[in-house]
Amino acid sequence: MIPSNNLREGITTGTCAAAAAQASVRWQISGQCPENVRVDTPSGKTVCLAVIQEEFPACGVIKDAGDDPDVTDGCEVIVRVTLFDEKGDICFKAGEGIGKVTRPGLKVPVGEAAINPVPRQMIEKEIRYCVGDVGAEVEISIPGGERLAAKTFNPRIGIEGGLSILGTSGIVRPMSESAVVKSLKTYLSVAAAAKPEYICFVLGETGERRMREWLTAQKKTLARVEFVQISNYVGLMLDEAVRLNVKKILIGGFAGKLVKLAADIMNTHSHVADGRMETICTFAALAGAERAMIEGLYACRTVTEAEQLLKNYGLEQIWNPISDRAAEKCRLRMGGDGDVAVVLLDESGRLLGKSRNTEAITG
């Protein structure tokens, strides 16, 4: 966990939707709309949220992003749960302001409502707790969501018509840059003080989990490594590692972010720079890809989509040289005084590529 920075945490749209779904079901069971509900988030925190009574049986919850500058802050997430008489699955429907997935490569199949897997699991958990294994349809709406979505990267990645329902921890941690960077530096200082054999930089909780799983599968001893979540601030944290005399760093996680390092992009936030497809196309060309292949790769909106094309073209081997170049750029950022390895994973945690010095760092 990142040390406290005195900024107020918020809740994800996924947590709002899970709370509203619970309220909708409870209203149908008891005949009375609850004033508030409690939801257990994947992070382990329990939140109590006020419920807005909409047209039966729809219920709403206001998204509170805390001190994080979030485009959905203050929006109402409305959920209408339709319960069926027989046992069955829970399906999801995009209501007003919720986008639909139009391109492959995202966590949700094409044609589905843009409601990510963890929020779906949270919603299903709340419904199952109340009514068991009956079938249900969950319709989620965010009034004004289509207008707000234009301010996000949804249109670029193939989500059209509105916002996404997001969240992996259920909690929004404030992302005020100066406060976050200060906290991350403290985080790294604490990790360095433990004098591990190496430090593993990961961007967030899901990346850390996947890297732990990957290292365990490689029979690496996790007791010798300290994991540090660095958000998007790769370059700043490498600078801090130099200041703290940290010499051995493994950077691991999803290629969708970390491929940018090979282009010397040291802040991986989408608002700072992209360059993902340009980087992939360059390495594909160096590996002998024909123009038609490169044009297909360049048209991809997500790295996951590009991964599949590379597999189709028989060019999966380019992930290793991309990893090598990313590691080299990171070493240069440290003035050539550190030893940095890079591991690239796909969204399921499968290894795509790793730099040649990975074994030397991880032992």
Coordinates of C-alpha atoms in Angstrom, one line a residue:
M1 CA 0.0 0.0 0.0
I2 CA 1.1 3.6 -0.7
P3 CA 1.6 5.5 2.5
S4 CA -1.1 8.0 3.4
N5 CA -0.7 11.4 1.7
N6 CA -3.7 13.1 3.5
L7 CA -5.7 13.1 0.3
R8 CA -9.3 11.8 0.4
E9 CA -9.9 8.5 -1.3
G10 CA -13.0 8.0 -3.5
I11 CA -15.0 5.1 -5.0
T12 CA -15.0 3.6 -8.5
T13 CA -17.9 3.6 -10.8
G14 CA -17.9 -0.2 -10.3
T15 CA -18.4 0.2 -6.6
C16 CA -21.3 2.6 -7.3
A17 CA -22.9 0.2 -9.6
A18 CA -22.6 -2.7 -7.2
A19 CA -24.2 -0.6 -4.4
A20 CA -27.0 0.5 -6.7
A21 CA -27.6 -3.1 -7.9
Q22 CA -27.9 -4.3 -4.3
A23 CA -30.3 -1.5 -3.5
S24 CA -32.4 -2.4 -6.6
V25 CA -32.7 -6.0 -5.6
R26 CA -33.5 -5.2 -1.9
W27 CA -36.2 -2.8 -3.0
Q28 CA -37.9 -5.6 -5.0
I29 CA -37.6 -8.1 -2.2
S30 CA -38.8 -5.9 0.7
G31 CA -41.0 -3.4 -1.1
Q32 CA -39.0 -0.5 0.3
C33 CA -36.0 1.3 -1.3
P34 CA -33.1 1.3 1.2
E35 CA -31.6 4.7 2.2
N36 CA -28.1 3.4 2.1
V37 CA -26.2 0.1 1.5
R38 CA -22.8 -1.3 2.5
V39 CA -20.5 -2.8 -0.1
D40 CA -17.3 -4.8 0.4
T41 CA -14.7 -3.7 -2.1
P42 CA -11.9 -5.9 -3.6
S43 CA -9.4 -3.8 -1.7
G44 CA -10.8 -5.1 1.6
K45 CA -12.5 -1.8 2.5
T46 CA -16.2 -1.7 3.2
V47 CA -18.1 1.5 2.2
C48 CA -21.5 2.7 3.1
L49 CA -23.2 4.6 0.3
A50 CA -26.4 6.7 0.1
V51 CA -29.0 5.5 -2.4
I52 CA -31.1 7.6 -4.7
Q53 CA -34.6 6.2 -5.4
E54 CA -35.3 6.3 -9.1
E55 CA -38.3 4.8 -11.1
F56 CA -38.9 1.3 -9.6
P57 CA -36.8 -0.7 -9.4
A58 CA -33.9 1.5 -10.5
C59 CA -31.6 3.0 -7.8
G60 CA -28.7 5.4 -8.1
V61 CA -25.5 6.2 -6.3
I62 CA -23.4 9.3 -6.7
K63 CA -19.8 8.8 -7.8
D64 CA -17.4 10.5 -5.3
A65 CA -13.9 10.5 -6.7
G66 CA -12.4 11.9 -3.5
D67 CA -9.5 14.2 -4.2
D68 CA -8.8 12.6 -7.6
P69 CA -9.6 14.7 -10.7
D70 CA -12.0 12.2 -12.3
V71 CA -14.3 13.0 -15.2
T72 CA -17.1 11.0 -13.6
D73 CA -16.9 12.7 -10.2
G74 CA -20.4 13.7 -9.1
C75 CA -22.2 11.6 -11.7
E76 CA -25.1 9.4 -10.8
V77 CA -24.6 5.7 -11.6
I78 CA -28.1 4.2 -12.0
V79 CA -28.8 0.5 -12.0
R80 CA -32.0 -1.4 -12.8
V81 CA -31.9 -5.1 -12.0
T82 CA -34.6 -7.3 -13.6
L83 CA -34.9 -10.6 -11.7
F84 CA -36.1 -13.7 -13.5
D85 CA -38.1 -16.5 -12.1
E86 CA -35.7 -19.3 -12.9
K87 CA -32.1 -20.0 -12.1
G88 CA -29.6 -18.6 -14.6
D89 CA -26.8 -16.2 -15.5
I90 CA -26.6 -12.5 -14.8
C91 CA -26.3 -10.5 -18.0
F92 CA -25.4 -6.9 -18.5
K93 CA -26.9 -4.2 -20.6
A94 CA -25.6 -0.7 -21.5
G95 CA -28.1 2.0 -20.6
E96 CA -27.9 5.7 -21.2
G97 CA -24.4 7.0 -21.1
I98 CA -22.7 3.6 -21.0
G99 CA -20.5 2.7 -24.0
K100 CA -20.2 -0.5 -25.9
V101 CA -17.1 -2.3 -27.0
T102 CA -16.6 -2.2 -30.8
R103 CA -13.1 -3.5 -31.2
P104 CA -11.2 -6.6 -30.0
G105 CA -8.4 -6.4 -27.5
L106 CA -10.2 -5.0 -24.5
K107 CA -11.2 -7.0 -21.3
V108 CA -14.8 -7.2 -22.5
P109 CA -15.8 -8.9 -25.8
V110 CA -17.0 -6.9 -28.8
G111 CA -20.7 -6.0 -28.6
E112 CA -20.8 -6.1 -24.9
A113 CA -21.5 -3.2 -22.5
A114 CA -18.3 -1.5 -21.4
I115 CA -18.5 -2.9 -17.9
N116 CA -15.2 -4.3 -16.8
P117 CA -14.8 -7.8 -15.3
V118 CA -14.2 -6.7 -11.6
P119 CA -17.3 -4.5 -11.5
R120 CA -19.3 -7.4 -13.1
Q121 CA -18.0 -9.7 -10.3
M122 CA -18.9 -7.1 -7.6
I123 CA -22.4 -6.7 -9.0
E124 CA -23.0 -10.4 -9.3
K125 CA -21.8 -10.9 -5.7
E126 CA -24.3 -8.4 -4.4
I127 CA -27.2 -9.9 -6.4
R128 CA -26.3 -13.5 -5.5
Y129 CA -26.1 -12.6 -1.8
C130 CA -29.6 -11.3 -1.9
V131 CA -31.5 -13.7 -4.2
G132 CA -29.2 -16.7 -4.7
D133 CA -28.8 -18.2 -8.2
V134 CA -31.8 -16.8 -10.1
G135 CA -31.1 -15.2 -13.4
A136 CA -31.1 -11.4 -13.8
E137 CA -30.4 -8.6 -16.3
V138 CA -28.5 -5.6 -15.0
E139 CA -28.9 -2.3 -16.9
I140 CA -26.5 0.5 -15.9
S141 CA -26.8 4.1 -16.9
I142 CA -24.9 7.3 -16.3
P143 CA -26.9 10.3 -17.5
G144 CA -24.7 12.6 -19.6
G145 CA -22.1 9.8 -20.0
E146 CA -21.9 10.0 -23.7
R147 CA -20.9 13.7 -23.5
L148 CA -18.4 13.0 -20.7
A149 CA -16.9 10.0 -22.7
A150 CA -15.6 12.5 -25.3
K151 CA -13.2 13.8 -22.7
T152 CA -11.7 10.3 -22.2
F153 CA -9.7 7.9 -24.3
N154 CA -12.8 5.6 -24.8
P155 CA -13.3 6.6 -28.5
R156 CA -9.7 5.9 -29.3
I157 CA -9.7 2.4 -27.9
G158 CA -13.0 1.3 -29.5
I159 CA -15.6 2.0 -26.8
E160 CA -18.4 4.0 -28.3
G161 CA -21.5 5.7 -27.0
G162 CA -20.5 6.4 -23.5
L163 CA -18.4 5.8 -20.4
S164 CA -16.9 2.6 -19.0
I165 CA -17.7 1.0 -15.6
L166 CA -14.3 0.6 -14.2
G167 CA -12.3 -0.3 -11.1
T168 CA -10.1 -3.2 -9.9
S169 CA -9.9 -2.3 -6.2
G170 CA -13.2 -0.6 -5.8
I171 CA -11.4 2.4 -4.3
V172 CA -10.1 5.5 -6.1
R173 CA -6.8 6.7 -4.8
P174 CA -6.1 10.4 -5.3
M175 CA -3.8 11.1 -8.2
S176 CA -2.7 14.7 -7.5
E177 CA 0.7 14.5 -9.1
S178 CA 2.9 16.3 -6.5
A179 CA 1.3 14.4 -3.6
V180 CA 1.5 11.1 -5.4
V181 CA 5.1 11.5 -6.4
K182 CA 6.0 12.4 -2.9
S183 CA 4.3 9.3 -1.6
L184 CA 5.9 7.1 -4.2
K185 CA 9.3 8.3 -3.2
T186 CA 8.6 7.5 0.4
Y187 CA 7.4 4.1 -0.7
L188 CA 10.6 3.4 -2.6
S189 CA 12.7 4.7 0.3
V190 CA 11.1 2.2 2.7
A191 CA 11.6 -0.6 0.2
A192 CA 15.3 0.3 -0.3
A193 CA 15.9 0.4 3.4
A194 CA 15.0 -3.3 3.6
K195 CA 18.1 -4.0 1.4
P196 CA 16.5 -6.5 -0.9
E197 CA 18.5 -8.2 -3.7
Y198 CA 16.4 -6.3 -6.2
I199 CA 13.3 -4.0 -6.3
C200 CA 10.5 -4.8 -8.7
F201 CA 8.7 -1.7 -10.1
V202 CA 5.1 -2.3 -11.0
L203 CA 2.5 0.3 -12.1
G204 CA -0.4 -0.8 -9.9
E205 CA -2.1 -3.6 -7.9
T206 CA -3.0 -5.8 -10.8
G207 CA 0.5 -5.5 -12.3
E208 CA 2.0 -6.5 -9.0
R209 CA -0.3 -9.5 -8.7
R210 CA 0.6 -10.7 -12.2
M211 CA 4.4 -10.2 -11.6
R212 CA 4.2 -12.1 -8.3
E213 CA 2.5 -14.9 -10.1
W214 CA 5.0 -14.9 -12.9
L215 CA 8.0 -14.8 -10.6
T216 CA 6.6 -17.6 -8.5
A217 CA 6.1 -19.7 -11.7
Q218 CA 9.7 -19.1 -12.5
K219 CA 10.6 -20.5 -9.1
K220 CA 12.0 -17.1 -7.9
T221 CA 12.2 -16.5 -4.2
L222 CA 9.9 -13.6 -3.5
A223 CA 11.4 -13.0 -0.1
R224 CA 14.4 -11.5 -1.9
V225 CA 12.4 -8.8 -3.7
E226 CA 10.5 -5.7 -2.7
F227 CA 7.6 -4.6 -4.9
V228 CA 7.0 -0.9 -5.4
Q229 CA 3.9 0.4 -7.1
I230 CA 5.1 3.4 -9.1
S231 CA 1.9 4.4 -11.0
N232 CA 2.9 6.0 -14.3
Y233 CA 6.1 7.7 -13.0
V234 CA 8.8 5.4 -14.3
G235 CA 11.4 8.0 -15.0
L236 CA 10.9 9.9 -11.8
M237 CA 11.2 6.7 -9.8
L238 CA 14.3 5.7 -11.7
D239 CA 15.8 9.1 -10.7
E240 CA 14.9 8.4 -7.1
A241 CA 16.4 5.0 -7.3
V242 CA 19.7 6.6 -8.3
R243 CA 19.5 9.0 -5.4
L244 CA 18.9 6.1 -3.0
N245 CA 21.7 4.1 -4.6
V246 CA 19.4 1.3 -5.7
K247 CA 21.3 -0.7 -8.3
K248 CA 19.1 -3.6 -9.4
I249 CA 15.6 -3.0 -10.7
L250 CA 13.1 -5.3 -12.4
I251 CA 10.3 -3.4 -14.2
G252 CA 7.4 -5.7 -15.0
G253 CA 3.8 -5.6 -16.0
F254 CA 1.5 -5.2 -18.9
A255 CA 2.9 -4.4 -22.3
G256 CA 0.1 -2.0 -23.0
K257 CA 1.9 0.5 -20.8
L258 CA 5.5 -0.6 -20.6
V259 CA 6.1 -0.8 -24.4
K260 CA 6.4 3.0 -24.2
L261 CA 9.7 2.6 -22.4
A262 CA 11.3 1.4 -25.5
A263 CA 10.6 4.8 -27.1
D264 CA 12.1 6.5 -24.1
I265 CA 8.7 7.6 -22.8
M266 CA 9.2 7.6 -19.1
N267 CA 5.7 8.7 -18.0
T268 CA 3.3 6.0 -19.2
H269 CA 0.1 8.0 -18.6
S270 CA -2.0 8.3 -21.8
H271 CA -2.3 12.0 -21.4
V272 CA 1.5 12.4 -21.6
A273 CA 2.4 10.4 -24.6
D274 CA 1.5 7.4 -26.6
G275 CA 3.9 6.0 -29.2
R276 CA 2.9 2.3 -28.6
M277 CA 2.0 1.4 -32.1
E278 CA 4.9 3.4 -33.6
T279 CA 7.2 1.4 -31.4
I280 CA 5.7 -1.9 -32.2
C281 CA 5.7 -1.1 -35.9
T282 CA 9.4 -0.1 -35.8
F283 CA 10.4 -3.4 -34.3
A284 CA 8.2 -5.3 -36.6
A285 CA 9.8 -3.6 -39.6
L286 CA 13.3 -4.4 -38.2
A287 CA 12.2 -8.0 -38.0
G288 CA 11.3 -8.0 -41.7
A289 CA 7.6 -7.3 -41.6
E290 CA 6.0 -6.3 -45.0
R291 CA 4.3 -3.0 -45.4
A292 CA 0.8 -4.5 -45.3
M293 CA 1.6 -6.1 -41.9
I294 CA 3.0 -2.8 -40.6
E295 CA -0.1 -0.9 -41.8
G296 CA -2.3 -3.5 -40.0
L297 CA -0.3 -3.0 -36.8
Y298 CA -0.4 0.7 -37.0
A299 CA -4.2 0.6 -37.3
C300 CA -4.6 -1.2 -34.0
R301 CA -6.1 0.8 -31.1
T302 CA -4.8 -1.4 -28.3
V303 CA -1.6 -3.4 -27.7
T304 CA -3.7 -6.5 -27.0
E305 CA -5.1 -6.2 -30.6
A306 CA -1.5 -5.8 -31.9
E307 CA -0.4 -8.9 -29.9
Q308 CA -2.9 -11.0 -31.8
L309 CA -1.8 -9.6 -35.2
L310 CA 1.9 -10.2 -34.3
K311 CA 1.0 -13.8 -33.5
N312 CA -0.9 -14.2 -36.8
Y313 CA 2.2 -12.8 -38.6
G314 CA 4.6 -15.0 -36.8
L315 CA 6.4 -12.0 -35.3
E316 CA 5.9 -12.7 -31.6
Q317 CA 9.7 -12.7 -31.2
I318 CA 9.8 -8.9 -31.4
W319 CA 8.7 -8.6 -27.7
N320 CA 12.2 -9.6 -26.6
P321 CA 14.1 -6.9 -28.5
I322 CA 11.4 -4.4 -27.4
S323 CA 12.1 -5.5 -23.8
D324 CA 15.8 -5.1 -24.4
R325 CA 15.4 -1.6 -25.7
A326 CA 13.1 -0.6 -22.8
A327 CA 15.7 -1.9 -20.3
E328 CA 18.5 0.0 -22.1
K329 CA 16.5 3.3 -22.1
C330 CA 15.9 2.8 -18.3
R331 CA 19.6 2.2 -17.7
L332 CA 20.4 5.3 -19.6
R333 CA 17.9 7.3 -17.5
M334 CA 19.9 6.1 -14.5
G335 CA 23.1 7.4 -16.0
G336 CA 24.2 3.9 -16.8
D337 CA 24.9 3.3 -13.2
G338 CA 22.1 0.8 -12.5
D339 CA 21.1 -2.6 -13.8
V340 CA 17.5 -2.7 -15.1
A341 CA 15.6 -5.6 -16.6
V342 CA 12.1 -5.4 -18.2
V343 CA 9.4 -8.1 -18.4
L344 CA 6.4 -7.6 -20.6
L345 CA 3.2 -9.5 -19.9
D346 CA -0.1 -9.7 -21.7
E347 CA -3.4 -9.0 -19.9
S348 CA -3.8 -12.6 -18.7
G349 CA -0.3 -12.5 -17.2
R350 CA 1.4 -14.6 -19.9
L351 CA 4.9 -13.7 -20.8
L352 CA 5.3 -11.8 -24.0
G353 CA 9.0 -10.9 -23.7
K354 CA 11.8 -10.1 -21.4
S355 CA 15.2 -8.4 -21.6
R356 CA 18.3 -10.6 -21.8
N357 CA 19.5 -9.6 -18.3
T358 CA 16.4 -10.6 -16.5
E359 CA 17.9 -13.8 -15.0
A360 CA 21.0 -12.0 -13.8
I361 CA 18.8 -9.6 -11.8
T362 CA 16.2 -12.1 -10.4
G363 CA 18.7 -14.9 -9.8

